[in-house]
Each structure stands twice: as structure tokens, then as C-alpha cells.
CSV table of C-alpha atoms in Angstrom, one decimal:
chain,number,residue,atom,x,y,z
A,110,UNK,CA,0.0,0.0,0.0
A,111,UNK,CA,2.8,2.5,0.8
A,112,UNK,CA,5.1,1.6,-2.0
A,113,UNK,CA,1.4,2.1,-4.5
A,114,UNK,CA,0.7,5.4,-2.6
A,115,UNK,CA,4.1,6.6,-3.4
A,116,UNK,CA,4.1,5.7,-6.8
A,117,UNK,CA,0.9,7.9,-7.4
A,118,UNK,CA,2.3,11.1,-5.6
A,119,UNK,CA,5.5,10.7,-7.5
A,120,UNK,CA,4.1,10.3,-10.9
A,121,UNK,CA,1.2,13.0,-9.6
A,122,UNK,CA,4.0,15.7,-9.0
A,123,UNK,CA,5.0,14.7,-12.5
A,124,UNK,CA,1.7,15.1,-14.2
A,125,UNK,CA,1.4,18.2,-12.7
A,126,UNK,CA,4.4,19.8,-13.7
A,127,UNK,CA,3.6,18.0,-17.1
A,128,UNK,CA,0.1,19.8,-17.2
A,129,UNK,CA,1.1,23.6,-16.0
A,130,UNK,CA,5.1,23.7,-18.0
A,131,UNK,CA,3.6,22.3,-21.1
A,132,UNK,CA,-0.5,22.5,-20.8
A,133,UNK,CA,-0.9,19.9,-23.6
A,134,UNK,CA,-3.6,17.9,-24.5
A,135,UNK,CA,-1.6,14.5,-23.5
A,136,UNK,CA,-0.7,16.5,-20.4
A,137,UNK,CA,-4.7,16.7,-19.6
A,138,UNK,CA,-5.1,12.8,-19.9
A,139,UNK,CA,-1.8,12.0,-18.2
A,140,UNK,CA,-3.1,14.1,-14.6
A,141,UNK,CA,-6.3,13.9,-15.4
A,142,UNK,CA,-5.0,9.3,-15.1
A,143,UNK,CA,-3.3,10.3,-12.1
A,144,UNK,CA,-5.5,12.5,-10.0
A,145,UNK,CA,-8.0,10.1,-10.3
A,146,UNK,CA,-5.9,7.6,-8.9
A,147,UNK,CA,-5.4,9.5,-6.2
A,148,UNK,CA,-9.5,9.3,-5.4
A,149,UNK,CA,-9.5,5.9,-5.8
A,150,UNK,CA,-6.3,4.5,-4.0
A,151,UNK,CA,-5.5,6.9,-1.5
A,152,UNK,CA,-8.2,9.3,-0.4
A,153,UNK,CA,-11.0,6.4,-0.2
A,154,UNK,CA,-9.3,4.0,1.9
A,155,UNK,CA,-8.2,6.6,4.2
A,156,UNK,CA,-11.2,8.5,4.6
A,157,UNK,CA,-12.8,5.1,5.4
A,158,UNK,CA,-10.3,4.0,7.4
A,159,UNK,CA,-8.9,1.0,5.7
A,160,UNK,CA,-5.4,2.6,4.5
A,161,UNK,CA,-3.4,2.1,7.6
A,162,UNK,CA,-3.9,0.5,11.3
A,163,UNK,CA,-2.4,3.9,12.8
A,164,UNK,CA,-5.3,6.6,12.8
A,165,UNK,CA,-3.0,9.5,11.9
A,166,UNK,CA,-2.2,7.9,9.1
A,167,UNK,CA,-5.6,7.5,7.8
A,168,UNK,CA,-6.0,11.1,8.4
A,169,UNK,CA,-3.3,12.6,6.2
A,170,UNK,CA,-4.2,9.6,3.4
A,171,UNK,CA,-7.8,11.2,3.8
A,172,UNK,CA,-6.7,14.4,3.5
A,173,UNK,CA,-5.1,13.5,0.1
A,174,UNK,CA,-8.9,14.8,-1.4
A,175,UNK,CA,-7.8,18.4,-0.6
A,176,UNK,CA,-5.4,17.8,-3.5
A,177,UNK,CA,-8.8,17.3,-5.8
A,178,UNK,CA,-10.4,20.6,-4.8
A,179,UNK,CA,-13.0,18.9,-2.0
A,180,UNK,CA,-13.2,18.0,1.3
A,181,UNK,CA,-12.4,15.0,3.1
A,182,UNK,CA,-14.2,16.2,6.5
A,183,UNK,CA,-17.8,16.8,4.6
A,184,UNK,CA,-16.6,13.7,2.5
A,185,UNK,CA,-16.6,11.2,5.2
A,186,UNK,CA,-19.9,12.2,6.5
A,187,UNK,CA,-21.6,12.3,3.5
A,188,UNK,CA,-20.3,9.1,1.6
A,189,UNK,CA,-19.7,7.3,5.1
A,190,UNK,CA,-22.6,7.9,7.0
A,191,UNK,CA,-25.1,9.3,4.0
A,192,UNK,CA,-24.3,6.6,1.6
A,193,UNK,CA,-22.8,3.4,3.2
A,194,UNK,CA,-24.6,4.2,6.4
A,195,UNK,CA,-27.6,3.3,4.6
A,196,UNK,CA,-26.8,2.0,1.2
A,197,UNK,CA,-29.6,1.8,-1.3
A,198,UNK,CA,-32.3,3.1,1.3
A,199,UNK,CA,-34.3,5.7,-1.2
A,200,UNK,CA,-34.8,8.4,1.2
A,201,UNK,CA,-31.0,8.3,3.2
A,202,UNK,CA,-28.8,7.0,0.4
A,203,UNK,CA,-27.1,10.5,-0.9
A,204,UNK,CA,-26.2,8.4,-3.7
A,205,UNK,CA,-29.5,8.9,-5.5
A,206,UNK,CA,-30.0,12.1,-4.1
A,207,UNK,CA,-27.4,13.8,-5.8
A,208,UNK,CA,-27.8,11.8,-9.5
A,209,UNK,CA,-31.0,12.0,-9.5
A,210,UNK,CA,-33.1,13.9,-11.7
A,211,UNK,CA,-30.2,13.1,-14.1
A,212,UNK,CA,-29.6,9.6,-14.0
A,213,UNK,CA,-32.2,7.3,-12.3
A,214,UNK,CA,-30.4,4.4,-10.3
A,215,UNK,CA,-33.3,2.7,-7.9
A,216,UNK,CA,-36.6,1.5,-9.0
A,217,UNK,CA,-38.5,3.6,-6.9
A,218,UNK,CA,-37.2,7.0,-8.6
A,219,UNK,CA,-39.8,8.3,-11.0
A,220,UNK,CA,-38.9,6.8,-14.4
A,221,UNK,CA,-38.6,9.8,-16.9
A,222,UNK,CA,-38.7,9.2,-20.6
A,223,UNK,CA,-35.1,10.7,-21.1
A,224,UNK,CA,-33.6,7.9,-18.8
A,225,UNK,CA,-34.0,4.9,-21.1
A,226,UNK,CA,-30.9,7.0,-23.0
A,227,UNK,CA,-28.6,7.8,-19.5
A,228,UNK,CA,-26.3,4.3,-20.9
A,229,UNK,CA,-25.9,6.6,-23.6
A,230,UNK,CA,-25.4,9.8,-21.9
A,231,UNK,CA,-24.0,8.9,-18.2
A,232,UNK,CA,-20.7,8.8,-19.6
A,233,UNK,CA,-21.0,12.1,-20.3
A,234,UNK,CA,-22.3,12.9,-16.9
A,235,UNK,CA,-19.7,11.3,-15.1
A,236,UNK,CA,-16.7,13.5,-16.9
A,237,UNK,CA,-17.7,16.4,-14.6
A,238,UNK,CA,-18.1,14.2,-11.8
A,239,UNK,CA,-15.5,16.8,-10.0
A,240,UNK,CA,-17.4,19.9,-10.5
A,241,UNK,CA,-20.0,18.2,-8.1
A,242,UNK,CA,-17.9,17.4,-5.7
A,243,UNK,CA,-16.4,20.7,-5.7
A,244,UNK,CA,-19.4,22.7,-5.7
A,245,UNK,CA,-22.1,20.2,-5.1
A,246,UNK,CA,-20.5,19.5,-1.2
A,247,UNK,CA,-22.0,23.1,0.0
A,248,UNK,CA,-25.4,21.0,-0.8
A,249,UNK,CA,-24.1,18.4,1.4
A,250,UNK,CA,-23.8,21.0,4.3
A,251,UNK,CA,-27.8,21.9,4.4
A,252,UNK,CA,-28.3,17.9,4.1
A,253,UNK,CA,-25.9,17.0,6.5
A,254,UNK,CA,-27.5,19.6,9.3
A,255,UNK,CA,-31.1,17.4,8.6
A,256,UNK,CA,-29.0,13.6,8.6
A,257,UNK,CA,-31.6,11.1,10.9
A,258,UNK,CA,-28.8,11.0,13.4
A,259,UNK,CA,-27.5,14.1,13.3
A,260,UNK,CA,-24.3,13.6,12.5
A,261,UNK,CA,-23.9,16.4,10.1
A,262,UNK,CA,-22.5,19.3,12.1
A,263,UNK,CA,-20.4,21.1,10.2
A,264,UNK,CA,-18.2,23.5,11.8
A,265,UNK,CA,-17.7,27.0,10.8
A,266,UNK,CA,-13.6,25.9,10.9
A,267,UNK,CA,-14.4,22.9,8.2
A,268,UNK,CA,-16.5,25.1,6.1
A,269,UNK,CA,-14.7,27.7,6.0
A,270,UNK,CA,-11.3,25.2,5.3
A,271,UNK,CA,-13.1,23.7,2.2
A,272,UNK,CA,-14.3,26.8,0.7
A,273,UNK,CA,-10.5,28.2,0.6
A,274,UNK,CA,-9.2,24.6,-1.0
A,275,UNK,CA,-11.6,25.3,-3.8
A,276,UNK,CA,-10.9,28.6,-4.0
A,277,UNK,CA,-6.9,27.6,-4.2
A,278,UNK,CA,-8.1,24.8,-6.3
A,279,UNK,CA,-9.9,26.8,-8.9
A,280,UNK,CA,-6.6,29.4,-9.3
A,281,UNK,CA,-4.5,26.8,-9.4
A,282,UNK,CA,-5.3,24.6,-12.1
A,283,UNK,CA,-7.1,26.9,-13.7
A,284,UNK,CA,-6.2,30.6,-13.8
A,285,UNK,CA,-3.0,29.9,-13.0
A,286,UNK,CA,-2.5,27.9,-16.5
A,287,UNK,CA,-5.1,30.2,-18.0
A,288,UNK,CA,-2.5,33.3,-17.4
A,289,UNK,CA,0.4,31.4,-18.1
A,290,UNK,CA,-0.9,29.8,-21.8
A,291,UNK,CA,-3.8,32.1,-22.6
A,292,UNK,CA,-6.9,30.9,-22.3
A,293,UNK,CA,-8.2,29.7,-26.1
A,294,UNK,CA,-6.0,27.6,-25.3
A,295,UNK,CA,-6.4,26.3,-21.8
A,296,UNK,CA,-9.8,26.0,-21.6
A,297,UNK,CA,-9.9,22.9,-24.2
A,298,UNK,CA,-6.9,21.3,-22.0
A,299,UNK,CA,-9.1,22.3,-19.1
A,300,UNK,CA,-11.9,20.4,-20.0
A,301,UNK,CA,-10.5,17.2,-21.2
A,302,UNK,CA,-8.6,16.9,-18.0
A,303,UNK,CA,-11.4,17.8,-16.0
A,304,UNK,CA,-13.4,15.1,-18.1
A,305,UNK,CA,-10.7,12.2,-17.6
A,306,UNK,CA,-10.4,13.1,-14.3
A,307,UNK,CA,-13.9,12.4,-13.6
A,308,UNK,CA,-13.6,9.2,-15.1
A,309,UNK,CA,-10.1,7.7,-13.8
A,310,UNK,CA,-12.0,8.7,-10.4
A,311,UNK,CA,-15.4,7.1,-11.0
A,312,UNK,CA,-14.4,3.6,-13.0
């Protein structure tokens, strides 16, 4: 696990440097690859802690999201209590809540007539996967504060912590490379990292 996680960090420093020196479309695929990786082999397993048997560990491993524009506290109360807490439960699982009216995933979800085509098009959602996360978690917040078992306090100290990693995040990997490259240009890049992103993280 610890020679994997360094082996996406490394090769994450790479793509980055990759992506803001050189801001080309292979650039965009390669850290798009990358940062998802980091969703999938470092974040998730320590925000559920399964990365490490020491707890501080966890922690940092967790905090690994912050590197993806979100927030591992709201995170791990909203996919650990509001989804596995209750997985597949209509009314509790924020799984459907926050797909839903775009793709249907349970059978008790009103079937609309543009969801027989969401094989077709959920690809498509799922590329900007990361703009819900990063803007979609201030949602979480007003859910969290109604969770069944209360669980969902969000301090003022975590709120305010998430909106300045997005905020970071935003000028970052985007202005940043907008300024430096000029933005006809970036925006394209942008987007197809932003899409591949979304997809390294989901699948």
C-alpha cells in the first residue's frame, strides 16, 4: 500500500508539472490518469479507514482529497454515514439524491422518458463528476444539518477550510495555466482533463 501510494504522488507531481510547463492535450489525460488515482487508492481507503492501522495515518491519506479541490471532512460524512450508512435506502442514500433527476439508479425514482438514453449519456455525466464534488459538497452541508442521526454538524472551521481549497483549487489549475498559456488555449486542455479526471475517479 505505501510503495502504491508513493508511486501515485510521485508520478502525480509529474503530471502536474507535465500539465502547468507544457498544458498539452496528452498532459490533460496524463493528470487527469493520475488524480483520479489518487481518489481511488488513496483518499477512499483513508477516509474510510482502511489505509493504515495507525489513525493518523488515515488522516493525512484522507486528507489526500484536498489535493482534488473537496473536502475530506464533509466527504466522510456524507459518503460514510449518508451513503454506506444506509446503502440503497431511497430516502437516506445521498447516492441517489445527488444523481437524480439526471440519472435514475433505484426503482422507486420516478422513471422519466429521457432515462431509457442515460447508458448513452451517463458517460457524459460522469466527466464532470469533479465539478460536483467541488461545488455540489456546499449542498451536502444543508443535508448534513437534517442527517436522521444528526451527524452532520459542520463547523464554521471545516466550512470555512473547504471553501479556501476550492478557491486555491480553482486558481490553481485553472487561472493559473489560463494566465500562463492564454486561455483559447487552456480551456480545451481544461476540460479534457477535467473530463478524464472524472472518469479515472469514478471507474
Amino acid at each position: 500500500m505505501y510503495i502504491k501510494t508513493a508511486c501515485v504522488l510521485v508520478l502525480w507531481v509529474l503530471g502536474a508539472y507535465y500539465y502547468f510547463a507544457y498544458n498539452t492535450y496528452m498532459s490533460a489525460i496524463v493528470f487527469g490518469l493520475i488524480s483520479g488515482q489518487i481518489g481511488v487508492n488513496i483518499m477512499h481507503d483513508g477516509n474510510h479507514m482502511a489505509y493504515s492501522n495507525i489513525k493518523w495515518f488515515n488522516t493525512i491519506s484522507g486528507a489526500s482529497l484536498e489535493l482534488l479541490g473537496t473536502s475530506c471532512v464533509i466527504y466522510k460524512r456524507s459518503h460514510d454515514f449518508g451513503h454506506h450508512g444506509c446503502v440503497n435506502h431511497l430516502e437516506l442514500d445521498r447516492a441517489f439524491d445527488t444523481t437524480f433527476p439526471l440519472l435514475r439508479f433505484h426503482k422507486g425514482l420516478p422513471r422519466l422518458s429521457y432515462h431509457k438514453w442515460q447508458w448513452i449519456y451517463g458517460p457524459i455525466v460522469y466527466s464532470f463528476v469533479n465539478f460536483g464534488d467541488m461545488f455540489g459538497q456546499y449542498d451536502e452541508i444543508s443535508w448534513l444539518s437534517n442527517y436522521p442521526v444528526r451527524r452532520g454538524f459542520i463547523s464554521i472551521k471545516a466550512l470555512t477550510s473547504r471553501t479556501c481549497v476550492a478557491i486555491a483549487w480553482i486558481f490553481l489549475y485553472f487561472l493559473l495555466p489560463v494566465y500562463i498559456h492564454g486561455y483559447t488555449h487552456m480551456y480545451s486542455v481544461w476540460l479534457l482533463f477535467m473530463m478524464v479526471f472524472g472518469h479515472s475517479y469514478i471507474w
